[in-house]
Amino acid sequence: MFRPSLRQAHLGLNPCKLLARVAVPVRHASQRRNVDKIEWKWFLLVAAFGTMVYVNVMQRIQEQDHSKNLEKYKKTFTEDEWNKYISEIQKKHLTLEKGEECYLLPVTNGNSKDSKVVKQIVEKLGAKVIDLNELVERQLEGGKYHILLKENLETHDPKANGFAYSFTYRLKPGIFTQLVSDEIKKEKDADPGAGRFLLLNYPPNIKEAIKFEQNVCSRDTLLVLKEEEDNNVVEYFETVDKIKHVKDLPKLDPLEISHVAKPAPLLETPQLKMLADTQPSQDAPAIEKAQWQLRQLGQPIRQYGESDEDVITRLKSLK
């Protein structure tokens, strides 16, 4: 065992400590500078990449901010360009837009296509018959929307006076209008000249009625079998005078639509207006007729946040 001499101990020269010091590698200043340079290079690289990403994101945001990019949009139009621009805005693509007519019978009192009552109506109108109850039944058996309808089906009442099915609130409005629209297209493919359609057990609610006028056909009339029907859809159409009693229906001449017919051309320069200056025609959508009546009463034609249904409900409360 090694023991230091008294002189070495006195001077603090312990050989063990000296060996430990020698074993530790010495880091020179030049090596430290090289490591620092590498660290700064990585920092600058990350900073540059982050800056590029930030600038790219800000440019995308500014491109979507129209208020800061007005110089990119056309500000002047010739008369022809303006008319074309307005026509495109006002263009409305409906399932039936060549003059076809639709008669809606939401309350059938259990009458089906083959019943005597419905046959009498068909004889007067000369119309193709579509039953919403039948469409839903076919869908539930394995149609395009069978999963959606089955998951949201609550009840089925075969003895109902109108629409026989009840669905949860999660079912988005417009699904039944889509079923009717698809069936109308099938009928038109089979008979392009068909001009009238009788829809049984439709619309089941006001929201579907609004969807129908927006997407399928604006020339619609609601039919009732009795003098007074306790039904909110009937009340909705009655408010805007788009309702007829079956007993008062005259026998109509057949309505044949040419498969090459086109919508009537605009005879005057179109203008963007919320409501026409003249009274809407009998075939106008319910919302236009309701807004016209509100204007005559000195009321706002639409308040902030109102839907079409809210507008007509407000008109009804004023009568």
Tab-separated table of C-alpha atoms in Angstrom:
chain	number	residue	atom	x	y	z
A	1	MET	CA	0.000	0.000	0.000
A	2	PHE	CA	1.375	3.375	-1.014
A	3	ARG	CA	1.792	5.971	1.730
A	4	PRO	CA	2.801	9.568	1.002
A	5	SER	CA	5.794	11.003	2.753
A	6	LEU	CA	5.419	13.670	5.414
A	7	ARG	CA	6.677	16.326	2.985
A	8	GLN	CA	4.157	15.328	0.315
A	9	ALA	CA	1.356	15.306	2.860
A	10	HIS	CA	2.426	18.677	4.173
A	11	LEU	CA	2.427	20.201	0.696
A	12	GLY	CA	-0.956	18.606	-0.159
A	13	LEU	CA	0.558	16.580	-2.956
A	14	ASN	CA	-1.506	13.461	-2.711
A	15	PRO	CA	-0.558	11.139	-5.596
A	16	CYS	CA	-4.092	9.686	-5.741
A	17	LYS	CA	-5.548	13.099	-6.322
A	18	LEU	CA	-2.887	13.880	-8.894
A	19	LEU	CA	-3.720	10.719	-10.823
A	20	ALA	CA	-7.432	11.601	-10.749
A	21	ARG	CA	-6.699	15.020	-12.172
A	22	VAL	CA	-4.634	13.568	-14.946
A	23	ALA	CA	-7.416	11.080	-15.856
A	24	VAL	CA	-9.995	13.838	-16.464
A	25	PRO	CA	-9.885	14.960	-20.121
A	26	VAL	CA	-9.068	18.577	-20.649
A	27	ARG	CA	-11.573	20.567	-22.803
A	28	HIS	CA	-9.750	23.229	-24.718
A	29	ALA	CA	-11.297	26.593	-25.628
A	30	SER	CA	-11.182	25.786	-29.355
A	31	GLN	CA	-13.312	22.674	-28.843
A	32	ARG	CA	-15.888	24.643	-26.822
A	33	ARG	CA	-16.161	27.201	-29.617
A	34	ASN	CA	-16.815	24.445	-32.176
A	35	VAL	CA	-19.645	22.973	-30.064
A	36	ASP	CA	-21.165	26.430	-29.600
A	37	LYS	CA	-21.069	26.999	-33.367
A	38	ILE	CA	-22.954	23.741	-33.984
A	39	GLU	CA	-25.608	24.638	-31.405
A	40	TRP	CA	-26.112	28.075	-32.957
A	41	LYS	CA	-26.425	26.545	-36.434
A	42	TRP	CA	-29.256	24.263	-35.254
A	43	PHE	CA	-30.967	27.163	-33.514
A	44	LEU	CA	-30.781	29.337	-36.631
A	45	LEU	CA	-32.056	26.455	-38.796
A	46	VAL	CA	-35.094	25.862	-36.548
A	47	ALA	CA	-35.783	29.607	-36.355
A	48	ALA	CA	-35.647	29.952	-40.156
A	49	PHE	CA	-37.996	26.994	-40.651
A	50	GLY	CA	-40.465	28.344	-38.087
A	51	THR	CA	-40.412	31.756	-39.757
A	52	MET	CA	-41.159	30.209	-43.155
A	53	VAL	CA	-44.122	28.282	-41.749
A	54	TYR	CA	-45.480	31.392	-40.019
A	55	VAL	CA	-45.176	33.535	-43.162
A	56	ASN	CA	-46.880	30.842	-45.265
A	57	VAL	CA	-49.807	30.542	-42.827
A	58	MET	CA	-50.264	34.319	-42.673
A	59	GLN	CA	-50.306	34.536	-46.469
A	60	ARG	CA	-53.036	31.872	-46.624
A	61	ILE	CA	-55.102	33.778	-44.061
A	62	GLN	CA	-54.739	37.031	-45.982
A	63	GLU	CA	-55.764	35.313	-49.221
A	64	GLN	CA	-59.030	34.300	-47.554
A	65	ASP	CA	-59.612	37.786	-46.115
A	66	HIS	CA	-61.558	39.463	-48.943
A	67	SER	CA	-61.497	42.847	-47.214
A	68	LYS	CA	-57.698	42.996	-47.687
A	69	ASN	CA	-57.675	41.618	-51.218
A	70	LEU	CA	-60.319	43.677	-53.005
A	71	GLU	CA	-57.806	44.540	-55.709
A	72	LYS	CA	-57.951	40.886	-56.837
A	73	TYR	CA	-61.665	41.044	-57.655
A	74	LYS	CA	-63.406	42.540	-60.623
A	75	LYS	CA	-64.806	46.002	-59.866
A	76	THR	CA	-66.183	47.119	-63.215
A	77	PHE	CA	-68.649	45.329	-65.499
A	78	THR	CA	-70.103	45.933	-68.900
A	79	GLU	CA	-73.903	45.814	-69.058
A	80	ASP	CA	-73.842	42.312	-70.545
A	81	GLU	CA	-71.377	41.078	-67.911
A	82	TRP	CA	-73.512	42.523	-65.118
A	83	ASN	CA	-76.709	40.938	-66.458
A	84	LYS	CA	-74.954	37.581	-66.743
A	85	TYR	CA	-73.554	37.924	-63.225
A	86	ILE	CA	-76.971	38.706	-61.712
A	87	SER	CA	-78.629	35.918	-63.696
A	88	GLU	CA	-76.184	33.387	-62.256
A	89	ILE	CA	-76.889	34.618	-58.724
A	90	GLN	CA	-80.647	34.430	-59.191
A	91	LYS	CA	-80.587	31.114	-61.026
A	92	LYS	CA	-82.496	28.507	-59.053
A	93	HIS	CA	-82.258	24.877	-60.010
A	94	LEU	CA	-85.412	23.002	-59.039
A	95	THR	CA	-86.349	19.414	-59.705
A	96	LEU	CA	-89.384	20.739	-61.587
A	97	GLU	CA	-88.724	24.043	-63.339
A	98	LYS	CA	-90.537	23.744	-66.674
A	99	GLY	CA	-94.022	24.686	-65.513
A	100	GLU	CA	-94.997	21.476	-63.707
A	101	GLU	CA	-97.540	21.598	-60.876
A	102	CYS	CA	-97.640	19.707	-57.585
A	103	TYR	CA	-100.660	19.106	-55.359
A	104	LEU	CA	-99.936	18.127	-51.766
A	105	LEU	CA	-102.291	16.074	-49.605
A	106	PRO	CA	-100.670	15.777	-46.145
A	107	VAL	CA	-103.839	14.535	-44.395
A	108	THR	CA	-105.232	11.552	-46.299
A	109	ASN	CA	-107.430	10.122	-43.524
A	110	GLY	CA	-106.051	6.686	-44.294
A	111	ASN	CA	-106.766	6.848	-48.030
A	112	SER	CA	-104.161	5.164	-50.227
A	113	LYS	CA	-103.476	5.310	-53.953
A	114	ASP	CA	-106.167	2.743	-54.653
A	115	SER	CA	-108.883	4.382	-52.559
A	116	LYS	CA	-111.947	5.903	-54.167
A	117	VAL	CA	-111.164	9.398	-52.864
A	118	VAL	CA	-107.659	9.472	-54.317
A	119	LYS	CA	-108.840	8.070	-57.642
A	120	GLN	CA	-111.393	10.885	-57.897
A	121	ILE	CA	-108.665	13.470	-57.271
A	122	VAL	CA	-106.400	11.869	-59.875
A	123	GLU	CA	-109.254	11.911	-62.376
A	124	LYS	CA	-109.706	15.663	-61.849
A	125	LEU	CA	-106.019	16.526	-61.960
A	126	GLY	CA	-104.641	13.947	-64.352
A	127	ALA	CA	-101.644	13.611	-62.055
A	128	LYS	CA	-98.977	11.070	-61.213
A	129	VAL	CA	-99.397	9.822	-57.627
A	130	ILE	CA	-96.528	9.540	-55.141
A	131	ASP	CA	-97.136	8.322	-51.578
A	132	LEU	CA	-94.524	9.299	-48.979
A	133	ASN	CA	-95.556	6.417	-46.706
A	134	GLU	CA	-94.747	3.963	-49.482
A	135	LEU	CA	-91.393	5.637	-50.155
A	136	VAL	CA	-90.354	5.402	-46.498
A	137	GLU	CA	-91.528	1.782	-46.289
A	138	ARG	CA	-89.372	0.872	-49.293
A	139	GLN	CA	-86.390	2.655	-47.774
A	140	LEU	CA	-86.731	0.794	-44.484
A	141	GLU	CA	-86.727	-2.491	-46.388
A	142	GLY	CA	-83.276	-1.781	-47.805
A	143	GLY	CA	-83.183	1.484	-49.709
A	144	LYS	CA	-80.464	4.086	-49.997
A	145	TYR	CA	-81.320	5.710	-46.658
A	146	HIS	CA	-82.445	2.589	-44.763
A	147	ILE	CA	-79.668	2.743	-42.136
A	148	LEU	CA	-80.294	6.414	-41.394
A	149	LEU	CA	-84.055	5.931	-41.145
A	150	LYS	CA	-83.867	2.738	-39.068
A	151	GLU	CA	-81.503	4.319	-36.540
A	152	ASN	CA	-83.855	7.278	-36.013
A	153	LEU	CA	-87.252	5.557	-36.297
A	154	GLU	CA	-89.422	5.986	-33.201
A	155	THR	CA	-92.923	4.803	-34.090
A	156	HIS	CA	-94.993	3.523	-36.993
A	157	ASP	CA	-98.757	3.974	-36.928
A	158	PRO	CA	-100.473	2.356	-39.953
A	159	LYS	CA	-103.777	3.936	-38.873
A	160	ALA	CA	-102.439	7.504	-38.924
A	161	ASN	CA	-104.450	10.153	-40.799
A	162	GLY	CA	-101.342	11.238	-42.673
A	163	PHE	CA	-97.654	10.463	-42.440
A	164	ALA	CA	-97.443	7.163	-40.575
A	165	TYR	CA	-93.896	7.398	-39.221
A	166	SER	CA	-92.265	9.300	-36.387
A	167	PHE	CA	-88.519	9.894	-36.217
A	168	THR	CA	-86.125	11.353	-33.666
A	169	TYR	CA	-85.053	14.983	-33.724
A	170	ARG	CA	-81.620	13.912	-34.994
A	171	LEU	CA	-83.032	13.233	-38.457
A	172	LYS	CA	-82.065	16.278	-40.495
A	173	PRO	CA	-84.958	18.155	-42.205
A	174	GLY	CA	-85.103	17.553	-45.946
A	175	ILE	CA	-84.701	13.780	-46.066
A	176	PHE	CA	-88.360	13.199	-47.005
A	177	THR	CA	-88.236	15.967	-49.593
A	178	GLN	CA	-85.212	14.227	-51.097
A	179	LEU	CA	-87.149	10.953	-51.292
A	180	VAL	CA	-90.015	12.721	-53.057
A	181	SER	CA	-87.628	14.527	-55.406
A	182	ASP	CA	-85.887	11.286	-56.366
A	183	GLU	CA	-89.234	9.615	-57.079
A	184	ILE	CA	-90.381	12.561	-59.202
A	185	LYS	CA	-87.186	12.260	-61.254
A	186	LYS	CA	-87.925	8.567	-61.837
A	187	GLU	CA	-91.445	9.416	-62.993
A	188	LYS	CA	-90.082	12.123	-65.306
A	189	ASP	CA	-87.550	9.693	-66.771
A	190	ALA	CA	-90.343	7.234	-67.502
A	191	ASP	CA	-92.727	9.925	-68.789
A	192	PRO	CA	-90.955	13.226	-69.634
A	193	GLY	CA	-94.285	14.849	-70.498
A	194	ALA	CA	-95.755	14.417	-67.000
A	195	GLY	CA	-96.899	17.833	-65.824
A	196	ARG	CA	-98.799	17.233	-62.576
A	197	PHE	CA	-98.005	15.285	-59.444
A	198	LEU	CA	-100.172	14.399	-56.457
A	199	LEU	CA	-98.140	13.805	-53.294
A	200	LEU	CA	-99.912	11.811	-50.583
A	201	ASN	CA	-99.025	12.144	-46.874
A	202	TYR	CA	-96.599	14.915	-47.763
A	203	PRO	CA	-95.305	17.247	-46.406
A	204	PRO	CA	-95.151	15.747	-42.888
A	205	ASN	CA	-94.130	19.085	-41.341
A	206	ILE	CA	-93.542	22.744	-42.149
A	207	LYS	CA	-89.783	22.405	-42.567
A	208	GLU	CA	-90.260	19.814	-45.304
A	209	ALA	CA	-92.797	22.108	-46.985
A	210	ILE	CA	-90.206	24.896	-47.072
A	211	LYS	CA	-87.554	22.530	-48.448
A	212	PHE	CA	-89.987	21.434	-51.153
A	213	GLU	CA	-90.548	24.979	-52.422
A	214	GLN	CA	-86.829	25.732	-52.282
A	215	ASN	CA	-85.566	22.610	-54.038
A	216	VAL	CA	-88.343	20.783	-55.891
A	217	CYS	CA	-91.261	22.896	-57.138
A	218	SER	CA	-92.581	26.378	-56.382
A	219	ARG	CA	-95.941	25.785	-58.078
A	220	ASP	CA	-97.530	23.856	-55.252
A	221	THR	CA	-101.056	23.773	-53.841
A	222	LEU	CA	-102.157	22.075	-50.651
A	223	LEU	CA	-105.366	20.025	-50.734
A	224	VAL	CA	-107.665	19.279	-47.798
A	225	LEU	CA	-110.412	16.661	-47.601
A	226	LYS	CA	-112.426	18.311	-44.828
A	227	GLU	CA	-113.540	21.878	-44.227
A	228	GLU	CA	-111.334	22.208	-41.174
A	229	GLU	CA	-108.156	20.241	-40.639
A	230	ASP	CA	-106.357	20.416	-37.290
A	231	ASN	CA	-102.881	20.311	-38.785
A	232	ASN	CA	-100.042	22.845	-38.592
A	233	VAL	CA	-99.019	22.203	-42.211
A	234	VAL	CA	-102.544	23.033	-43.363
A	235	GLU	CA	-102.491	26.203	-41.264
A	236	TYR	CA	-99.124	27.124	-42.775
A	237	PHE	CA	-100.454	27.023	-46.350
A	238	GLU	CA	-103.764	28.578	-45.352
A	239	THR	CA	-101.930	31.636	-44.009
A	240	VAL	CA	-100.603	32.416	-47.497
A	241	ASP	CA	-103.728	31.353	-49.439
A	242	LYS	CA	-102.195	28.315	-51.136
A	243	ILE	CA	-104.892	25.850	-50.176
A	244	LYS	CA	-107.873	24.237	-51.939
A	245	HIS	CA	-110.641	21.915	-50.811
A	246	VAL	CA	-110.887	18.676	-52.752
A	247	LYS	CA	-114.636	19.112	-53.240
A	248	ASP	CA	-113.993	22.448	-54.977
A	249	LEU	CA	-111.409	21.082	-57.409
A	250	PRO	CA	-112.495	21.490	-61.039
A	251	LYS	CA	-111.572	18.958	-63.684
A	252	LEU	CA	-108.385	20.254	-65.254
A	253	ASP	CA	-107.106	19.799	-68.761
A	254	PRO	CA	-104.060	17.529	-69.067
A	255	LEU	CA	-100.768	19.325	-68.517
A	256	GLU	CA	-98.142	18.023	-70.902
A	257	ILE	CA	-94.581	19.288	-70.583
A	258	SER	CA	-92.235	19.126	-73.547
A	259	HIS	CA	-88.969	17.404	-72.685
A	260	VAL	CA	-87.136	20.135	-74.627
A	261	ALA	CA	-88.922	22.964	-72.846
A	262	LYS	CA	-86.776	25.557	-71.140
A	263	PRO	CA	-87.520	28.079	-68.413
A	264	ALA	CA	-88.944	31.334	-69.740
A	265	PRO	CA	-86.161	33.829	-70.578
A	266	LEU	CA	-85.813	37.019	-68.576
A	267	LEU	CA	-87.625	39.802	-70.423
A	268	GLU	CA	-86.045	42.633	-68.482
A	269	THR	CA	-82.808	43.361	-66.736
A	270	PRO	CA	-82.762	41.332	-63.509
A	271	GLN	CA	-82.318	43.233	-60.283
A	272	LEU	CA	-81.393	42.068	-56.817
A	273	LYS	CA	-84.475	42.662	-54.673
A	274	MET	CA	-85.595	41.117	-51.434
A	275	LEU	CA	-89.220	41.279	-52.532
A	276	ALA	CA	-90.957	42.192	-55.775
A	277	ASP	CA	-92.767	45.530	-56.045
A	278	THR	CA	-95.877	43.804	-57.379
A	279	GLN	CA	-98.092	41.285	-55.642
A	280	PRO	CA	-96.764	37.718	-56.044
A	281	SER	CA	-98.689	35.401	-58.326
A	282	GLN	CA	-100.850	32.567	-57.051
A	283	ASP	CA	-98.052	30.124	-57.875
A	284	ALA	CA	-95.376	32.057	-55.965
A	285	PRO	CA	-93.618	30.351	-53.018
A	286	ALA	CA	-95.331	30.683	-49.653
A	287	ILE	CA	-92.552	32.810	-48.174
A	288	GLU	CA	-92.875	35.442	-50.922
A	289	LYS	CA	-96.617	35.701	-50.392
A	290	ALA	CA	-96.160	35.938	-46.630
A	291	GLN	CA	-93.575	38.707	-46.927
A	292	TRP	CA	-95.833	40.617	-49.300
A	293	GLN	CA	-98.687	40.496	-46.793
A	294	LEU	CA	-96.357	41.644	-44.001
A	295	ARG	CA	-95.306	44.615	-46.108
A	296	GLN	CA	-98.948	45.563	-46.644
A	297	LEU	CA	-99.443	45.453	-42.863
A	298	GLY	CA	-96.492	47.767	-42.325
A	299	GLN	CA	-94.440	45.015	-40.685
A	300	PRO	CA	-90.809	44.034	-41.396
A	301	ILE	CA	-90.743	41.285	-43.993
A	302	ARG	CA	-88.060	39.408	-42.045
A	303	GLN	CA	-86.638	40.082	-38.610
A	304	TYR	CA	-83.118	39.219	-37.538
A	305	GLY	CA	-82.663	35.467	-37.151
A	306	GLU	CA	-86.101	34.522	-38.530
A	307	SER	CA	-86.493	31.423	-40.668
A	308	ASP	CA	-89.185	31.107	-43.350
A	309	GLU	CA	-91.343	29.224	-40.861
A	310	ASP	CA	-90.926	32.015	-38.288
A	311	VAL	CA	-91.970	34.640	-40.850
A	312	ILE	CA	-95.213	32.843	-41.689
A	313	THR	CA	-95.936	32.128	-38.024
A	314	ARG	CA	-95.562	35.844	-37.260
A	315	LEU	CA	-97.929	36.706	-40.116
A	316	LYS	CA	-100.479	34.250	-38.746
A	317	SER	CA	-100.331	35.892	-35.297
A	318	LEU	CA	-101.100	39.286	-36.850
A	319	LYS	CA	-104.251	38.107	-38.601
